[in-house]
Amino acid sequence: MNPSQQPKIFVAGHRGMVGSAIVRTLQASCGADCSLPWSTEVDPTKTTIITRSHSELDLCNQAAVQAFFAAEKPTQVYLAAAKVGGIHANNTYPADFIYQNLMMQGNVIHAAFQHGVQKLLFLGSSCIYPRLAEQPMREDALLTGPLEPTNEPYAIAKIAGIKLCESYNRQYGVSHGIDYRSV
């Protein structure tokens, strides 16, 4: 981010449990630092938090996501948006879960890169870890065993999002000044 440019933070999934908590936290901290934790210091009184409902922006629509990034020019992104559901929904609509989550993640992460977003935080899920992972779960348990079958399509999509962030960092990180992280 250009030092003179004030942050415009896009919170994708702002109506969900995690996304709404991110928005509340950012709003509450605007007196101190409204930007992502690893950002350079800026004037937080000029920070803009951008949100869009699904009806305003379908994250599965690549053209719409590209147009949004071109128009809004966010400098930082929190990617908390996801298609989620319970056991019944996961068993009934596995193709919807993997497809929609892959599309949302791919569209947002790629558009962020194409439009110069340097800081992106992708939210994963505990379901990405093996079904029988030791408790408490450790990050290095990722991809060490079979996933819970009922939410495997969702989990695989989330793992793909994590790997997409890692891949953008590996290919473009230092040379393009980007830092795409997942938690």
PDB file of C-alpha atoms in Angstrom:
ATOM      1  CA  MET A   1       0.000   0.000   0.000  1.00  0.00           C
ATOM      2  CA  ASN A   2       1.219   3.457  -0.863  1.00  0.00           C
ATOM      3  CA  PRO A   3       2.079   5.226   2.452  1.00  0.00           C
ATOM      4  CA  SER A   4      -0.152   8.165   1.505  1.00  0.00           C
ATOM      5  CA  GLN A   5      -3.065   5.853   0.660  1.00  0.00           C
ATOM      6  CA  GLN A   6      -5.540   5.319   3.489  1.00  0.00           C
ATOM      7  CA  PRO A   7      -6.746   1.751   3.981  1.00  0.00           C
ATOM      8  CA  LYS A   8      -9.962   0.516   2.435  1.00  0.00           C
ATOM      9  CA  ILE A   9     -10.705  -2.818   4.069  1.00  0.00           C
ATOM     10  CA  PHE A  10     -13.077  -5.230   2.323  1.00  0.00           C
ATOM     11  CA  VAL A  11     -14.667  -7.733   4.700  1.00  0.00           C
ATOM     12  CA  ALA A  12     -16.183 -10.504   2.574  1.00  0.00           C
ATOM     13  CA  GLY A  13     -18.756 -12.412   4.601  1.00  0.00           C
ATOM     14  CA  HIS A  14     -19.532  -9.569   6.998  1.00  0.00           C
ATOM     15  CA  ARG A  15     -22.933 -11.040   7.937  1.00  0.00           C
ATOM     16  CA  GLY A  16     -21.535 -14.350   9.186  1.00  0.00           C
ATOM     17  CA  MET A  17     -20.378 -15.072  12.713  1.00  0.00           C
ATOM     18  CA  VAL A  18     -16.670 -14.460  12.071  1.00  0.00           C
ATOM     19  CA  GLY A  19     -17.078 -11.707   9.477  1.00  0.00           C
ATOM     20  CA  SER A  20     -19.418  -9.693  11.697  1.00  0.00           C
ATOM     21  CA  ALA A  21     -16.952 -10.018  14.588  1.00  0.00           C
ATOM     22  CA  ILE A  22     -14.172  -8.735  12.318  1.00  0.00           C
ATOM     23  CA  VAL A  23     -16.276  -5.710  11.340  1.00  0.00           C
ATOM     24  CA  ARG A  24     -17.142  -4.973  14.995  1.00  0.00           C
ATOM     25  CA  THR A  25     -13.497  -5.257  15.993  1.00  0.00           C
ATOM     26  CA  LEU A  26     -12.361  -2.981  13.177  1.00  0.00           C
ATOM     27  CA  GLN A  27     -15.054  -0.422  14.019  1.00  0.00           C
ATOM     28  CA  ALA A  28     -14.164  -0.491  17.712  1.00  0.00           C
ATOM     29  CA  SER A  29     -10.453  -0.083  17.048  1.00  0.00           C
ATOM     30  CA  CYS A  30     -10.653   2.815  14.597  1.00  0.00           C
ATOM     31  CA  GLY A  31      -9.406   5.096  17.345  1.00  0.00           C
ATOM     32  CA  ALA A  32      -6.162   3.116  17.294  1.00  0.00           C
ATOM     33  CA  ASP A  33      -5.460   0.997  14.235  1.00  0.00           C
ATOM     34  CA  CYS A  34      -8.174  -0.167  11.852  1.00  0.00           C
ATOM     35  CA  SER A  35      -5.849  -1.972   9.499  1.00  0.00           C
ATOM     36  CA  LEU A  36      -4.686  -5.559   9.476  1.00  0.00           C
ATOM     37  CA  PRO A  37      -2.232  -6.362  12.285  1.00  0.00           C
ATOM     38  CA  TRP A  38       0.805  -6.494  10.016  1.00  0.00           C
ATOM     39  CA  SER A  39       0.056  -3.230   8.162  1.00  0.00           C
ATOM     40  CA  THR A  40       2.133  -0.105   8.160  1.00  0.00           C
ATOM     41  CA  GLU A  41       0.832   2.749  10.272  1.00  0.00           C
ATOM     42  CA  VAL A  42      -1.832   4.978   8.738  1.00  0.00           C
ATOM     43  CA  ASP A  43      -4.378   7.483   9.947  1.00  0.00           C
ATOM     44  CA  PRO A  44      -7.189   5.218  11.224  1.00  0.00           C
ATOM     45  CA  THR A  45      -9.698   8.072  11.168  1.00  0.00           C
ATOM     46  CA  LYS A  46      -9.629   7.801   7.379  1.00  0.00           C
ATOM     47  CA  THR A  47      -9.991   4.009   7.211  1.00  0.00           C
ATOM     48  CA  THR A  48     -12.945   2.728   5.205  1.00  0.00           C
ATOM     49  CA  ILE A  49     -14.553  -0.639   5.893  1.00  0.00           C
ATOM     50  CA  ILE A  50     -16.260  -2.023   2.778  1.00  0.00           C
ATOM     51  CA  THR A  51     -18.968  -4.682   2.958  1.00  0.00           C
ATOM     52  CA  ARG A  52     -21.369  -6.147   0.425  1.00  0.00           C
ATOM     53  CA  SER A  53     -24.274  -8.538   0.926  1.00  0.00           C
ATOM     54  CA  HIS A  54     -24.647 -11.553  -1.354  1.00  0.00           C
ATOM     55  CA  SER A  55     -27.448  -9.761  -3.221  1.00  0.00           C
ATOM     56  CA  GLU A  56     -25.105  -6.803  -3.835  1.00  0.00           C
ATOM     57  CA  LEU A  57     -22.079  -8.889  -4.852  1.00  0.00           C
ATOM     58  CA  ASP A  58     -22.127 -12.561  -5.826  1.00  0.00           C
ATOM     59  CA  LEU A  59     -18.599 -13.705  -5.024  1.00  0.00           C
ATOM     60  CA  CYS A  60     -19.084 -16.735  -7.309  1.00  0.00           C
ATOM     61  CA  ASN A  61     -19.394 -14.358 -10.274  1.00  0.00           C
ATOM     62  CA  GLN A  62     -15.872 -13.614 -11.474  1.00  0.00           C
ATOM     63  CA  ALA A  63     -16.865 -10.606 -13.591  1.00  0.00           C
ATOM     64  CA  ALA A  64     -18.802  -9.056 -10.697  1.00  0.00           C
ATOM     65  CA  VAL A  65     -15.881  -9.566  -8.306  1.00  0.00           C
ATOM     66  CA  GLN A  66     -13.435  -8.051 -10.808  1.00  0.00           C
ATOM     67  CA  ALA A  67     -15.744  -5.046 -11.328  1.00  0.00           C
ATOM     68  CA  PHE A  68     -16.094  -4.592  -7.555  1.00  0.00           C
ATOM     69  CA  PHE A  69     -12.323  -4.584  -7.013  1.00  0.00           C
ATOM     70  CA  ALA A  70     -11.812  -2.192  -9.932  1.00  0.00           C
ATOM     71  CA  ALA A  71     -14.439   0.231  -8.595  1.00  0.00           C
ATOM     72  CA  GLU A  72     -13.760   0.051  -4.834  1.00  0.00           C
ATOM     73  CA  LYS A  73      -9.991  -0.460  -4.907  1.00  0.00           C
ATOM     74  CA  PRO A  74      -9.684  -2.134  -1.498  1.00  0.00           C
ATOM     75  CA  THR A  75      -6.185  -2.137  -0.043  1.00  0.00           C
ATOM     76  CA  GLN A  76      -6.770  -5.013   2.384  1.00  0.00           C
ATOM     77  CA  VAL A  77      -9.155  -7.986   2.414  1.00  0.00           C
ATOM     78  CA  TYR A  78     -10.574 -10.245   5.103  1.00  0.00           C
ATOM     79  CA  LEU A  79     -12.053 -13.275   3.334  1.00  0.00           C
ATOM     80  CA  ALA A  80     -14.591 -14.745   5.774  1.00  0.00           C
ATOM     81  CA  ALA A  81     -17.283 -15.502   3.177  1.00  0.00           C
ATOM     82  CA  ALA A  82     -18.222 -19.150   2.715  1.00  0.00           C
ATOM     83  CA  LYS A  83     -21.127 -21.416   1.923  1.00  0.00           C
ATOM     84  CA  VAL A  84     -21.674 -23.280   5.177  1.00  0.00           C
ATOM     85  CA  GLY A  85     -24.231 -25.734   6.490  1.00  0.00           C
ATOM     86  CA  GLY A  86     -24.918 -28.537   8.884  1.00  0.00           C
ATOM     87  CA  ILE A  87     -24.585 -32.287   8.450  1.00  0.00           C
ATOM     88  CA  HIS A  88     -27.807 -32.612   6.429  1.00  0.00           C
ATOM     89  CA  ALA A  89     -26.880 -29.805   4.016  1.00  0.00           C
ATOM     90  CA  ASN A  90     -23.321 -31.116   3.656  1.00  0.00           C
ATOM     91  CA  ASN A  91     -24.628 -34.591   2.785  1.00  0.00           C
ATOM     92  CA  THR A  92     -27.342 -33.301   0.444  1.00  0.00           C
ATOM     93  CA  TYR A  93     -25.398 -30.629  -1.476  1.00  0.00           C
ATOM     94  CA  PRO A  94     -21.714 -31.652  -1.568  1.00  0.00           C
ATOM     95  CA  ALA A  95     -21.167 -30.321  -5.106  1.00  0.00           C
ATOM     96  CA  ASP A  96     -22.629 -26.939  -4.136  1.00  0.00           C
ATOM     97  CA  PHE A  97     -20.323 -26.711  -1.115  1.00  0.00           C
ATOM     98  CA  ILE A  98     -17.106 -27.471  -2.969  1.00  0.00           C
ATOM     99  CA  TYR A  99     -17.963 -25.480  -6.105  1.00  0.00           C
ATOM    100  CA  GLN A 100     -19.278 -22.320  -4.452  1.00  0.00           C
ATOM    101  CA  ASN A 101     -16.469 -22.147  -1.914  1.00  0.00           C
ATOM    102  CA  LEU A 102     -13.804 -22.732  -4.569  1.00  0.00           C
ATOM    103  CA  MET A 103     -15.328 -20.037  -6.774  1.00  0.00           C
ATOM    104  CA  MET A 104     -15.662 -17.448  -3.990  1.00  0.00           C
ATOM    105  CA  GLN A 105     -12.118 -17.986  -2.765  1.00  0.00           C
ATOM    106  CA  GLY A 106     -10.560 -18.132  -6.207  1.00  0.00           C
ATOM    107  CA  ASN A 107     -12.395 -15.060  -7.465  1.00  0.00           C
ATOM    108  CA  VAL A 108     -11.624 -12.900  -4.424  1.00  0.00           C
ATOM    109  CA  ILE A 109      -7.992 -13.953  -3.998  1.00  0.00           C
ATOM    110  CA  HIS A 110      -7.199 -13.612  -7.708  1.00  0.00           C
ATOM    111  CA  ALA A 111      -9.005 -10.258  -8.031  1.00  0.00           C
ATOM    112  CA  ALA A 112      -7.169  -9.016  -4.942  1.00  0.00           C
ATOM    113  CA  PHE A 113      -3.864  -9.875  -6.579  1.00  0.00           C
ATOM    114  CA  GLN A 114      -4.822  -8.409  -9.957  1.00  0.00           C
ATOM    115  CA  HIS A 115      -5.909  -5.141  -8.329  1.00  0.00           C
ATOM    116  CA  GLY A 116      -2.842  -4.686  -6.136  1.00  0.00           C
ATOM    117  CA  VAL A 117      -4.181  -5.745  -2.725  1.00  0.00           C
ATOM    118  CA  GLN A 118      -1.104  -6.389  -0.620  1.00  0.00           C
ATOM    119  CA  LYS A 119      -2.712  -7.743   2.554  1.00  0.00           C
ATOM    120  CA  LEU A 120      -5.301 -10.529   2.560  1.00  0.00           C
ATOM    121  CA  LEU A 121      -6.449 -12.733   5.427  1.00  0.00           C
ATOM    122  CA  PHE A 122      -8.308 -15.931   4.466  1.00  0.00           C
ATOM    123  CA  LEU A 123     -10.383 -17.653   7.131  1.00  0.00           C
ATOM    124  CA  GLY A 124     -10.134 -21.432   7.185  1.00  0.00           C
ATOM    125  CA  SER A 125     -12.095 -23.848   9.343  1.00  0.00           C
ATOM    126  CA  SER A 126     -11.414 -26.531  11.925  1.00  0.00           C
ATOM    127  CA  CYS A 127     -12.888 -29.080   9.494  1.00  0.00           C
ATOM    128  CA  ILE A 128      -9.733 -28.866   7.349  1.00  0.00           C
ATOM    129  CA  TYR A 129      -7.946 -31.054   9.877  1.00  0.00           C
ATOM    130  CA  PRO A 130      -8.138 -34.854   9.932  1.00  0.00           C
ATOM    131  CA  ARG A 131     -11.203 -36.280  11.609  1.00  0.00           C
ATOM    132  CA  LEU A 132      -9.075 -37.946  14.284  1.00  0.00           C
ATOM    133  CA  ALA A 133      -6.532 -35.161  14.756  1.00  0.00           C
ATOM    134  CA  GLU A 134      -5.046 -34.884  18.223  1.00  0.00           C
ATOM    135  CA  GLN A 135      -6.675 -32.291  20.455  1.00  0.00           C
ATOM    136  CA  PRO A 136      -5.885 -29.513  20.650  1.00  0.00           C
ATOM    137  CA  MET A 137      -5.281 -29.461  16.914  1.00  0.00           C
ATOM    138  CA  ARG A 138      -1.890 -28.337  15.662  1.00  0.00           C
ATOM    139  CA  GLU A 139      -1.362 -26.585  12.342  1.00  0.00           C
ATOM    140  CA  ASP A 140       1.076 -29.255  11.209  1.00  0.00           C
ATOM    141  CA  ALA A 141      -1.748 -31.836  11.384  1.00  0.00           C
ATOM    142  CA  LEU A 142      -3.135 -30.416   8.126  1.00  0.00           C
ATOM    143  CA  LEU A 143      -3.225 -33.054   5.365  1.00  0.00           C
ATOM    144  CA  THR A 144      -2.003 -35.855   7.649  1.00  0.00           C
ATOM    145  CA  GLY A 145      -5.137 -38.001   7.626  1.00  0.00           C
ATOM    146  CA  PRO A 146      -8.675 -38.471   6.314  1.00  0.00           C
ATOM    147  CA  LEU A 147     -11.199 -35.667   6.730  1.00  0.00           C
ATOM    148  CA  GLU A 148     -14.668 -36.006   8.250  1.00  0.00           C
ATOM    149  CA  PRO A 149     -16.664 -37.505   5.340  1.00  0.00           C
ATOM    150  CA  THR A 150     -19.790 -35.395   5.945  1.00  0.00           C
ATOM    151  CA  ASN A 151     -17.994 -32.113   5.302  1.00  0.00           C
ATOM    152  CA  GLU A 152     -15.119 -33.259   3.107  1.00  0.00           C
ATOM    153  CA  PRO A 153     -16.133 -31.146   0.046  1.00  0.00           C
ATOM    154  CA  TYR A 154     -16.267 -27.983   2.197  1.00  0.00           C
ATOM    155  CA  ALA A 155     -12.977 -28.891   3.890  1.00  0.00           C
ATOM    156  CA  ILE A 156     -11.227 -29.552   0.583  1.00  0.00           C
ATOM    157  CA  ALA A 157     -12.376 -26.174  -0.730  1.00  0.00           C
ATOM    158  CA  LYS A 158     -11.030 -24.473   2.402  1.00  0.00           C
ATOM    159  CA  ILE A 159      -7.714 -26.317   2.073  1.00  0.00           C
ATOM    160  CA  ALA A 160      -7.542 -25.147  -1.544  1.00  0.00           C
ATOM    161  CA  GLY A 161      -8.017 -21.543  -0.335  1.00  0.00           C
ATOM    162  CA  ILE A 162      -5.139 -21.933   2.111  1.00  0.00           C
ATOM    163  CA  LYS A 163      -2.928 -23.388  -0.611  1.00  0.00           C
ATOM    164  CA  LEU A 164      -3.962 -20.612  -3.011  1.00  0.00           C
ATOM    165  CA  CYS A 165      -2.757 -17.989  -0.513  1.00  0.00           C
ATOM    166  CA  GLU A 166       0.484 -19.919   0.011  1.00  0.00           C
ATOM    167  CA  SER A 167       0.987 -20.184  -3.753  1.00  0.00           C
ATOM    168  CA  TYR A 168       0.448 -16.462  -4.391  1.00  0.00           C
ATOM    169  CA  ASN A 169       2.962 -15.695  -1.637  1.00  0.00           C
ATOM    170  CA  ARG A 170       5.473 -18.180  -3.036  1.00  0.00           C
ATOM    171  CA  GLN A 171       5.164 -16.971  -6.617  1.00  0.00           C
ATOM    172  CA  TYR A 172       4.626 -13.235  -6.095  1.00  0.00           C
ATOM    173  CA  GLY A 173       5.171 -12.365  -2.418  1.00  0.00           C
ATOM    174  CA  VAL A 174       8.417 -10.444  -2.124  1.00  0.00           C
ATOM    175  CA  SER A 175       8.584  -9.206  -5.709  1.00  0.00           C
ATOM    176  CA  HIS A 176       5.016  -7.849  -5.606  1.00  0.00           C
ATOM    177  CA  GLY A 177       4.916  -6.876  -1.917  1.00  0.00           C
ATOM    178  CA  ILE A 178       1.966  -9.123  -1.088  1.00  0.00           C
ATOM    179  CA  ASP A 179       1.183 -10.978   2.125  1.00  0.00           C
ATOM    180  CA  TYR A 180      -1.777 -13.350   1.828  1.00  0.00           C
ATOM    181  CA  ARG A 181      -2.308 -15.312   5.028  1.00  0.00           C
ATOM    182  CA  SER A 182      -4.735 -17.894   6.285  1.00  0.00           C
ATOM    183  CA  VAL A 183      -5.944 -18.695   9.767  1.00  0.00           C
TER     184      VAL A 183
END
